[in-house]
PDB file of C-alpha atoms in Angstrom:
ATOM      1  CA  UNK A  85       4.699  14.831   7.643  1.00  0.00           C
ATOM      2  CA  UNK A  86       1.404  13.114   6.860  1.00  0.00           C
ATOM      3  CA  UNK A  87       0.020  10.871   9.607  1.00  0.00           C
ATOM      4  CA  UNK A  88      -2.958   8.541   9.229  1.00  0.00           C
ATOM      5  CA  UNK A  89      -4.891   7.161  12.183  1.00  0.00           C
ATOM      6  CA  UNK A  90      -7.579   4.486  12.127  1.00  0.00           C
ATOM      7  CA  UNK A  91     -10.140   3.902  14.828  1.00  0.00           C
ATOM      8  CA  UNK A  92     -11.005   1.423  16.193  1.00  0.00           C
ATOM      9  CA  UNK A  93      -7.955  -0.828  16.043  1.00  0.00           C
ATOM     10  CA  UNK A  94     -10.203  -3.882  16.226  1.00  0.00           C
ATOM     11  CA  UNK A  95     -13.907  -4.488  15.884  1.00  0.00           C
ATOM     12  CA  UNK A  96     -16.046  -7.579  16.387  1.00  0.00           C
ATOM     13  CA  UNK A  97     -19.630  -7.613  15.149  1.00  0.00           C
ATOM     14  CA  UNK A  98     -22.351 -10.229  14.618  1.00  0.00           C
ATOM     15  CA  UNK A  99     -23.160 -11.194  11.053  1.00  0.00           C
ATOM     16  CA  UNK A 100     -25.658  -8.922   9.338  1.00  0.00           C
ATOM     17  CA  UNK A 101     -24.734  -5.789  11.248  1.00  0.00           C
ATOM     18  CA  UNK A 102     -23.858  -2.531   9.500  1.00  0.00           C
ATOM     19  CA  UNK A 103     -20.580  -0.977  10.618  1.00  0.00           C
ATOM     20  CA  UNK A 104     -18.371   2.067  10.175  1.00  0.00           C
ATOM     21  CA  UNK A 105     -14.594   2.240  10.137  1.00  0.00           C
ATOM     22  CA  UNK A 106     -12.895   5.579  10.682  1.00  0.00           C
ATOM     23  CA  UNK A 107      -9.766   7.118   9.217  1.00  0.00           C
ATOM     24  CA  UNK A 108      -8.232  10.525   9.904  1.00  0.00           C
ATOM     25  CA  UNK A 109      -5.236  12.264   8.385  1.00  0.00           C
ATOM     26  CA  UNK A 110      -3.260  15.297   9.467  1.00  0.00           C
ATOM     27  CA  UNK A 111      -2.492  17.069   6.182  1.00  0.00           C
ATOM     28  CA  UNK A 112      -5.611  17.825   4.148  1.00  0.00           C
ATOM     29  CA  UNK A 113      -3.628  18.561   0.946  1.00  0.00           C
ATOM     30  CA  UNK A 114      -4.195  15.041  -0.390  1.00  0.00           C
ATOM     31  CA  UNK A 115      -4.776  13.921  -3.962  1.00  0.00           C
ATOM     32  CA  UNK A 116      -6.810  10.840  -3.184  1.00  0.00           C
ATOM     33  CA  UNK A 117      -7.639   8.275  -0.521  1.00  0.00           C
ATOM     34  CA  UNK A 118      -7.738   4.505  -0.934  1.00  0.00           C
ATOM     35  CA  UNK A 119      -9.285   1.838   1.251  1.00  0.00           C
ATOM     36  CA  UNK A 120      -7.653  -1.590   1.156  1.00  0.00           C
ATOM     37  CA  UNK A 121      -8.417  -4.988   2.545  1.00  0.00           C
ATOM     38  CA  UNK A 122      -5.626  -7.212   3.877  1.00  0.00           C
ATOM     39  CA  UNK A 123      -6.115 -10.842   4.832  1.00  0.00           C
ATOM     40  CA  UNK A 124      -3.602 -12.387   7.283  1.00  0.00           C
ATOM     41  CA  UNK A 125      -0.194 -12.816   5.665  1.00  0.00           C
ATOM     42  CA  UNK A 126      -1.519 -11.637   2.318  1.00  0.00           C
ATOM     43  CA  UNK A 127      -1.252  -8.656   0.008  1.00  0.00           C
ATOM     44  CA  UNK A 128      -3.379  -5.541  -0.273  1.00  0.00           C
ATOM     45  CA  UNK A 129      -6.627  -5.571  -2.206  1.00  0.00           C
ATOM     46  CA  UNK A 130      -7.886  -2.156  -3.249  1.00  0.00           C
ATOM     47  CA  UNK A 131     -11.538  -1.653  -2.325  1.00  0.00           C
ATOM     48  CA  UNK A 132     -12.306   1.963  -3.149  1.00  0.00           C
ATOM     49  CA  UNK A 133     -10.508   5.051  -4.392  1.00  0.00           C
ATOM     50  CA  UNK A 134     -11.861   8.515  -3.626  1.00  0.00           C
ATOM     51  CA  UNK A 135     -10.411  11.503  -5.428  1.00  0.00           C
ATOM     52  CA  UNK A 136      -9.856  14.649  -3.371  1.00  0.00           C
ATOM     53  CA  UNK A 137     -12.694  16.389  -5.240  1.00  0.00           C
ATOM     54  CA  UNK A 138     -15.200  13.633  -4.426  1.00  0.00           C
ATOM     55  CA  UNK A 139     -17.338  13.172  -1.339  1.00  0.00           C
ATOM     56  CA  UNK A 140     -18.041   9.464  -1.591  1.00  0.00           C
ATOM     57  CA  UNK A 141     -17.648   6.268  -3.566  1.00  0.00           C
ATOM     58  CA  UNK A 142     -19.701   3.106  -3.518  1.00  0.00           C
ATOM     59  CA  UNK A 143     -18.935  -0.468  -4.486  1.00  0.00           C
ATOM     60  CA  UNK A 144     -21.511  -3.099  -3.644  1.00  0.00           C
ATOM     61  CA  UNK A 145     -22.006  -3.162   0.130  1.00  0.00           C
ATOM     62  CA  UNK A 146     -19.161  -0.711   0.673  1.00  0.00           C
ATOM     63  CA  UNK A 147     -19.485   3.050   0.830  1.00  0.00           C
ATOM     64  CA  UNK A 148     -16.578   5.351   1.546  1.00  0.00           C
ATOM     65  CA  UNK A 149     -16.908   9.041   2.322  1.00  0.00           C
ATOM     66  CA  UNK A 150     -14.298  11.758   2.386  1.00  0.00           C
ATOM     67  CA  UNK A 151     -14.306  15.078   4.220  1.00  0.00           C
ATOM     68  CA  UNK A 152     -11.015  16.478   3.032  1.00  0.00           C
ATOM     69  CA  UNK A 153     -11.186  19.753   4.938  1.00  0.00           C
ATOM     70  CA  UNK A 154     -11.589  18.011   8.269  1.00  0.00           C
ATOM     71  CA  UNK A 155      -9.146  15.239   7.375  1.00  0.00           C
ATOM     72  CA  UNK A 156     -11.588  12.348   7.754  1.00  0.00           C
ATOM     73  CA  UNK A 157     -12.890   9.366   5.858  1.00  0.00           C
ATOM     74  CA  UNK A 158     -15.273   6.603   6.793  1.00  0.00           C
ATOM     75  CA  UNK A 159     -15.822   3.168   5.321  1.00  0.00           C
ATOM     76  CA  UNK A 160     -19.358   1.897   5.752  1.00  0.00           C
ATOM     77  CA  UNK A 161     -19.961  -1.836   5.343  1.00  0.00           C
ATOM     78  CA  UNK A 162     -23.583  -2.876   5.047  1.00  0.00           C
ATOM     79  CA  UNK A 163     -24.965  -6.256   6.091  1.00  0.00           C
ATOM     80  CA  UNK A 164     -21.612  -7.632   7.196  1.00  0.00           C
ATOM     81  CA  UNK A 165     -20.700 -11.246   6.405  1.00  0.00           C
ATOM     82  CA  UNK A 166     -18.084 -13.595   7.912  1.00  0.00           C
ATOM     83  CA  UNK A 167     -16.135 -13.294   4.651  1.00  0.00           C
ATOM     84  CA  UNK A 168     -15.653  -9.589   5.409  1.00  0.00           C
ATOM     85  CA  UNK A 169     -13.340 -10.531   8.280  1.00  0.00           C
ATOM     86  CA  UNK A 170      -9.971  -8.955   7.499  1.00  0.00           C
ATOM     87  CA  UNK A 171      -7.884  -5.905   8.299  1.00  0.00           C
ATOM     88  CA  UNK A 172      -9.014  -2.729   6.541  1.00  0.00           C
ATOM     89  CA  UNK A 173      -6.367  -0.155   5.720  1.00  0.00           C
ATOM     90  CA  UNK A 174      -6.826   3.485   4.856  1.00  0.00           C
ATOM     91  CA  UNK A 175      -4.126   5.224   2.805  1.00  0.00           C
ATOM     92  CA  UNK A 176      -3.823   8.785   1.526  1.00  0.00           C
ATOM     93  CA  UNK A 177      -1.816   9.989  -1.437  1.00  0.00           C
ATOM     94  CA  UNK A 178      -0.169  13.340  -0.929  1.00  0.00           C
ATOM     95  CA  UNK A 179       0.356  15.885   1.742  1.00  0.00           C
ATOM     96  CA  UNK A 180       3.478  18.075   1.719  1.00  0.00           C
ATOM     97  CA  UNK A 181       3.794  17.715  -2.065  1.00  0.00           C
ATOM     98  CA  UNK A 182       4.379  13.988  -1.927  1.00  0.00           C
ATOM     99  CA  UNK A 183       3.033  11.301  -4.244  1.00  0.00           C
ATOM    100  CA  UNK A 184       3.548   8.474  -1.800  1.00  0.00           C
ATOM    101  CA  UNK A 185       0.776   6.564  -0.069  1.00  0.00           C
ATOM    102  CA  UNK A 186       0.738   6.997   3.704  1.00  0.00           C
ATOM    103  CA  UNK A 187      -1.063   4.184   5.484  1.00  0.00           C
ATOM    104  CA  UNK A 188      -2.909   3.848   8.737  1.00  0.00           C
ATOM    105  CA  UNK A 189      -2.326   0.859  10.944  1.00  0.00           C
ATOM    106  CA  UNK A 190      -5.682  -0.615  10.054  1.00  0.00           C
ATOM    107  CA  UNK A 191      -8.846  -1.851  11.694  1.00  0.00           C
ATOM    108  CA  UNK A 192      -9.048  -5.597  12.254  1.00  0.00           C
ATOM    109  CA  UNK A 193     -12.637  -6.657  11.637  1.00  0.00           C
ATOM    110  CA  UNK A 194     -14.134  -9.924  12.839  1.00  0.00           C
ATOM    111  CA  UNK A 195     -17.664 -10.795  11.736  1.00  0.00           C
ATOM    112  CA  UNK A 196     -19.116 -13.514  13.937  1.00  0.00           C
ATOM    113  CA  UNK A 197     -21.528 -15.969  12.269  1.00  0.00           C
TER     114      UNK A 197
ATOM    115  CA  UNK B 119      -7.573  -9.303 -15.115  1.00  0.00           C
ATOM    116  CA  UNK B 120      -4.019  -7.914 -15.153  1.00  0.00           C
ATOM    117  CA  UNK B 121      -2.198  -8.096 -11.839  1.00  0.00           C
ATOM    118  CA  UNK B 122       1.123  -7.267 -10.245  1.00  0.00           C
ATOM    119  CA  UNK B 123       3.194 -10.360  -9.510  1.00  0.00           C
ATOM    120  CA  UNK B 124       6.123 -10.780  -7.127  1.00  0.00           C
ATOM    121  CA  UNK B 125       8.771 -13.459  -6.651  1.00  0.00           C
ATOM    122  CA  UNK B 126       9.724 -15.165  -4.483  1.00  0.00           C
ATOM    123  CA  UNK B 127       6.776 -15.332  -2.112  1.00  0.00           C
ATOM    124  CA  UNK B 128       9.131 -16.017   0.780  1.00  0.00           C
ATOM    125  CA  UNK B 129      12.878 -15.395   1.015  1.00  0.00           C
ATOM    126  CA  UNK B 130      15.064 -16.450   3.912  1.00  0.00           C
ATOM    127  CA  UNK B 131      18.579 -15.060   4.100  1.00  0.00           C
ATOM    128  CA  UNK B 132      21.465 -14.648   6.484  1.00  0.00           C
ATOM    129  CA  UNK B 133      22.339 -11.249   7.903  1.00  0.00           C
ATOM    130  CA  UNK B 134      24.830  -9.453   5.660  1.00  0.00           C
ATOM    131  CA  UNK B 135      23.740 -11.229   2.493  1.00  0.00           C
ATOM    132  CA  UNK B 136      22.408  -9.458  -0.583  1.00  0.00           C
ATOM    133  CA  UNK B 137      18.843 -10.116  -1.686  1.00  0.00           C
ATOM    134  CA  UNK B 138      16.939  -9.163  -4.804  1.00  0.00           C
ATOM    135  CA  UNK B 139      13.177  -9.027  -4.738  1.00  0.00           C
ATOM    136  CA  UNK B 140      11.429  -9.159  -8.070  1.00  0.00           C
ATOM    137  CA  UNK B 141       8.208  -7.639  -9.305  1.00  0.00           C
ATOM    138  CA  UNK B 142       6.408  -7.689 -12.623  1.00  0.00           C
ATOM    139  CA  UNK B 143       4.102  -4.638 -12.759  1.00  0.00           C
ATOM    140  CA  UNK B 144       0.978  -4.480 -14.897  1.00  0.00           C
ATOM    141  CA  UNK B 145       2.174  -4.236 -18.463  1.00  0.00           C
ATOM    142  CA  UNK B 146       1.067  -0.743 -19.500  1.00  0.00           C
ATOM    143  CA  UNK B 147       1.863   0.897 -16.163  1.00  0.00           C
ATOM    144  CA  UNK B 148       4.496   3.585 -15.933  1.00  0.00           C
ATOM    145  CA  UNK B 149       5.047   4.304 -12.218  1.00  0.00           C
ATOM    146  CA  UNK B 150       6.355   1.660  -9.860  1.00  0.00           C
ATOM    147  CA  UNK B 151       6.623   1.553  -6.097  1.00  0.00           C
ATOM    148  CA  UNK B 152       8.062  -0.485  -3.265  1.00  0.00           C
ATOM    149  CA  UNK B 153       6.511  -0.527   0.198  1.00  0.00           C
ATOM    150  CA  UNK B 154       7.297  -2.642   3.222  1.00  0.00           C
ATOM    151  CA  UNK B 155       5.345  -3.823   6.243  1.00  0.00           C
ATOM    152  CA  UNK B 156       7.158  -4.995   9.349  1.00  0.00           C
ATOM    153  CA  UNK B 157       5.049  -7.536  11.227  1.00  0.00           C
ATOM    154  CA  UNK B 158       2.348  -5.791  13.226  1.00  0.00           C
ATOM    155  CA  UNK B 159       3.217  -2.350  11.884  1.00  0.00           C
ATOM    156  CA  UNK B 160       2.017   0.044   9.215  1.00  0.00           C
ATOM    157  CA  UNK B 161       2.742  -0.304   5.530  1.00  0.00           C
ATOM    158  CA  UNK B 162       5.568   2.149   4.779  1.00  0.00           C
ATOM    159  CA  UNK B 163       6.596   3.754   1.500  1.00  0.00           C
ATOM    160  CA  UNK B 164      10.143   3.039   0.333  1.00  0.00           C
ATOM    161  CA  UNK B 165      10.576   4.383  -3.187  1.00  0.00           C
ATOM    162  CA  UNK B 166       8.834   5.341  -6.409  1.00  0.00           C
ATOM    163  CA  UNK B 167      10.304   4.935  -9.883  1.00  0.00           C
ATOM    164  CA  UNK B 168       9.437   6.460 -13.232  1.00  0.00           C
ATOM    165  CA  UNK B 169      11.215   6.677 -16.551  1.00  0.00           C
ATOM    166  CA  UNK B 170      14.194   4.724 -15.212  1.00  0.00           C
ATOM    167  CA  UNK B 171      14.743   7.100 -12.337  1.00  0.00           C
ATOM    168  CA  UNK B 172      13.834   7.285  -8.691  1.00  0.00           C
ATOM    169  CA  UNK B 173      11.166   9.967  -8.389  1.00  0.00           C
ATOM    170  CA  UNK B 174      10.717   9.868  -4.628  1.00  0.00           C
ATOM    171  CA  UNK B 175      12.216   7.936  -1.712  1.00  0.00           C
ATOM    172  CA  UNK B 176      11.720   7.761   2.023  1.00  0.00           C
ATOM    173  CA  UNK B 177      14.216   7.970   4.870  1.00  0.00           C
ATOM    174  CA  UNK B 178      14.158   4.174   5.065  1.00  0.00           C
ATOM    175  CA  UNK B 179      15.554   3.881   1.527  1.00  0.00           C
ATOM    176  CA  UNK B 180      19.214   4.412   2.336  1.00  0.00           C
ATOM    177  CA  UNK B 181      22.387   3.400   0.492  1.00  0.00           C
ATOM    178  CA  UNK B 182      21.736  -0.264   1.249  1.00  0.00           C
ATOM    179  CA  UNK B 183      18.713  -0.221  -1.047  1.00  0.00           C
ATOM    180  CA  UNK B 184      18.575   0.139  -4.801  1.00  0.00           C
ATOM    181  CA  UNK B 185      15.942  -0.330  -7.493  1.00  0.00           C
ATOM    182  CA  UNK B 186      16.243  -1.219 -11.118  1.00  0.00           C
ATOM    183  CA  UNK B 187      14.124  -1.949 -14.143  1.00  0.00           C
ATOM    184  CA  UNK B 188      16.507  -4.285 -15.948  1.00  0.00           C
ATOM    185  CA  UNK B 189      14.160  -5.001 -18.855  1.00  0.00           C
ATOM    186  CA  UNK B 190      10.720  -4.050 -20.098  1.00  0.00           C
ATOM    187  CA  UNK B 191       8.842  -6.122 -17.548  1.00  0.00           C
ATOM    188  CA  UNK B 192      10.742  -6.588 -14.270  1.00  0.00           C
ATOM    189  CA  UNK B 193      11.200  -4.126 -11.433  1.00  0.00           C
ATOM    190  CA  UNK B 194      13.637  -5.154  -8.708  1.00  0.00           C
ATOM    191  CA  UNK B 195      14.521  -4.092  -5.187  1.00  0.00           C
ATOM    192  CA  UNK B 196      18.014  -4.963  -4.000  1.00  0.00           C
ATOM    193  CA  UNK B 197      19.172  -4.885  -0.415  1.00  0.00           C
ATOM    194  CA  UNK B 198      22.959  -5.033  -0.406  1.00  0.00           C
ATOM    195  CA  UNK B 199      23.727  -6.209   3.107  1.00  0.00           C
ATOM    196  CA  UNK B 200      20.635  -7.331   4.951  1.00  0.00           C
ATOM    197  CA  UNK B 201      20.052  -6.575   8.615  1.00  0.00           C
ATOM    198  CA  UNK B 202      17.717  -8.268  11.059  1.00  0.00           C
ATOM    199  CA  UNK B 203      15.457  -5.224  10.968  1.00  0.00           C
ATOM    200  CA  UNK B 204      14.959  -5.651   7.202  1.00  0.00           C
ATOM    201  CA  UNK B 205      12.709  -8.614   7.963  1.00  0.00           C
ATOM    202  CA  UNK B 206       9.318  -7.570   6.616  1.00  0.00           C
ATOM    203  CA  UNK B 207       6.764  -8.085   3.880  1.00  0.00           C
ATOM    204  CA  UNK B 208       7.779  -6.137   0.786  1.00  0.00           C
ATOM    205  CA  UNK B 209       5.071  -5.011  -1.608  1.00  0.00           C
ATOM    206  CA  UNK B 210       5.434  -3.792  -5.144  1.00  0.00           C
ATOM    207  CA  UNK B 211       2.779  -1.519  -6.649  1.00  0.00           C
ATOM    208  CA  UNK B 212       2.180   0.175  -9.961  1.00  0.00           C
ATOM    209  CA  UNK B 213      -0.076   2.758 -11.569  1.00  0.00           C
ATOM    210  CA  UNK B 214      -0.810   3.626 -15.201  1.00  0.00           C
ATOM    211  CA  UNK B 215       0.604   7.091 -14.747  1.00  0.00           C
ATOM    212  CA  UNK B 216       0.361   9.403 -17.713  1.00  0.00           C
ATOM    213  CA  UNK B 217      -1.467   6.859 -19.841  1.00  0.00           C
ATOM    214  CA  UNK B 218      -4.208   6.672 -17.234  1.00  0.00           C
ATOM    215  CA  UNK B 219      -4.279  10.338 -16.387  1.00  0.00           C
ATOM    216  CA  UNK B 220      -2.224  12.368 -13.939  1.00  0.00           C
ATOM    217  CA  UNK B 221      -0.625  10.087 -11.385  1.00  0.00           C
ATOM    218  CA  UNK B 222      -2.380  11.927  -8.579  1.00  0.00           C
ATOM    219  CA  UNK B 223      -5.651  10.399  -9.725  1.00  0.00           C
ATOM    220  CA  UNK B 224      -4.482   6.823 -10.159  1.00  0.00           C
ATOM    221  CA  UNK B 225      -5.372   3.824  -8.047  1.00  0.00           C
ATOM    222  CA  UNK B 226      -2.302   1.891  -6.904  1.00  0.00           C
ATOM    223  CA  UNK B 227      -2.357  -1.829  -7.635  1.00  0.00           C
ATOM    224  CA  UNK B 228      -0.376  -3.986  -5.230  1.00  0.00           C
ATOM    225  CA  UNK B 229       1.317  -7.329  -5.656  1.00  0.00           C
ATOM    226  CA  UNK B 230       0.922 -10.192  -3.167  1.00  0.00           C
ATOM    227  CA  UNK B 231       4.207  -9.376  -1.440  1.00  0.00           C
ATOM    228  CA  UNK B 232       7.493 -11.106  -0.667  1.00  0.00           C
ATOM    229  CA  UNK B 233       8.068 -12.099   2.928  1.00  0.00           C
ATOM    230  CA  UNK B 234      11.747 -11.495   3.719  1.00  0.00           C
ATOM    231  CA  UNK B 235      13.172 -13.178   6.787  1.00  0.00           C
ATOM    232  CA  UNK B 236      16.704 -12.224   7.835  1.00  0.00           C
ATOM    233  CA  UNK B 237      18.374 -14.629  10.281  1.00  0.00           C
TER     234      UNK B 237
END
């Protein structure tokens, strides 16, 4: 059964700092990996999708990398802003022949002005 | 920009009552999903649906749950007899599927969720 772990569970940084969020998964036979943002009490906003054959994806100040063989992904946020404060979720599609997304518990990010 | 919509945004019900949560996926999408998130916990997969059939379901999706696409636009999740532990945020998601390439390569688009509270 696929398991996804995110470290750290919470992170507080001053505005302007660069930061890295970590995600690991147990079954490397994934099809893709998605990073989401979730604001309190709200839905899931997709940030980046990395296919299993890709090493990284970039969108604006966000860069996500994928090392499928070691079961790891990182989300790099450059020049953090208070508006980046949210919970960031990592989810993988696949593992054990499944097409369901398996989510981590998330990293709660607070960017202090 | 097309988006997945869900109604109602918040549903309060008594234990043992039936509830129907509604979703309108993006119009040209072919695969539909339900996930749930109990407060403070991970988002969990419930079921996927394609071509008017369930294609995959989790252990959570027992006989109390059912899904239906009653017309060309709506996708519903029914819980027959709600329990206290069904209280959660329920998310609908969709992907283009075949029209957008193999489903393994598709980004899942999520709705804003329905908060279900069972009293």
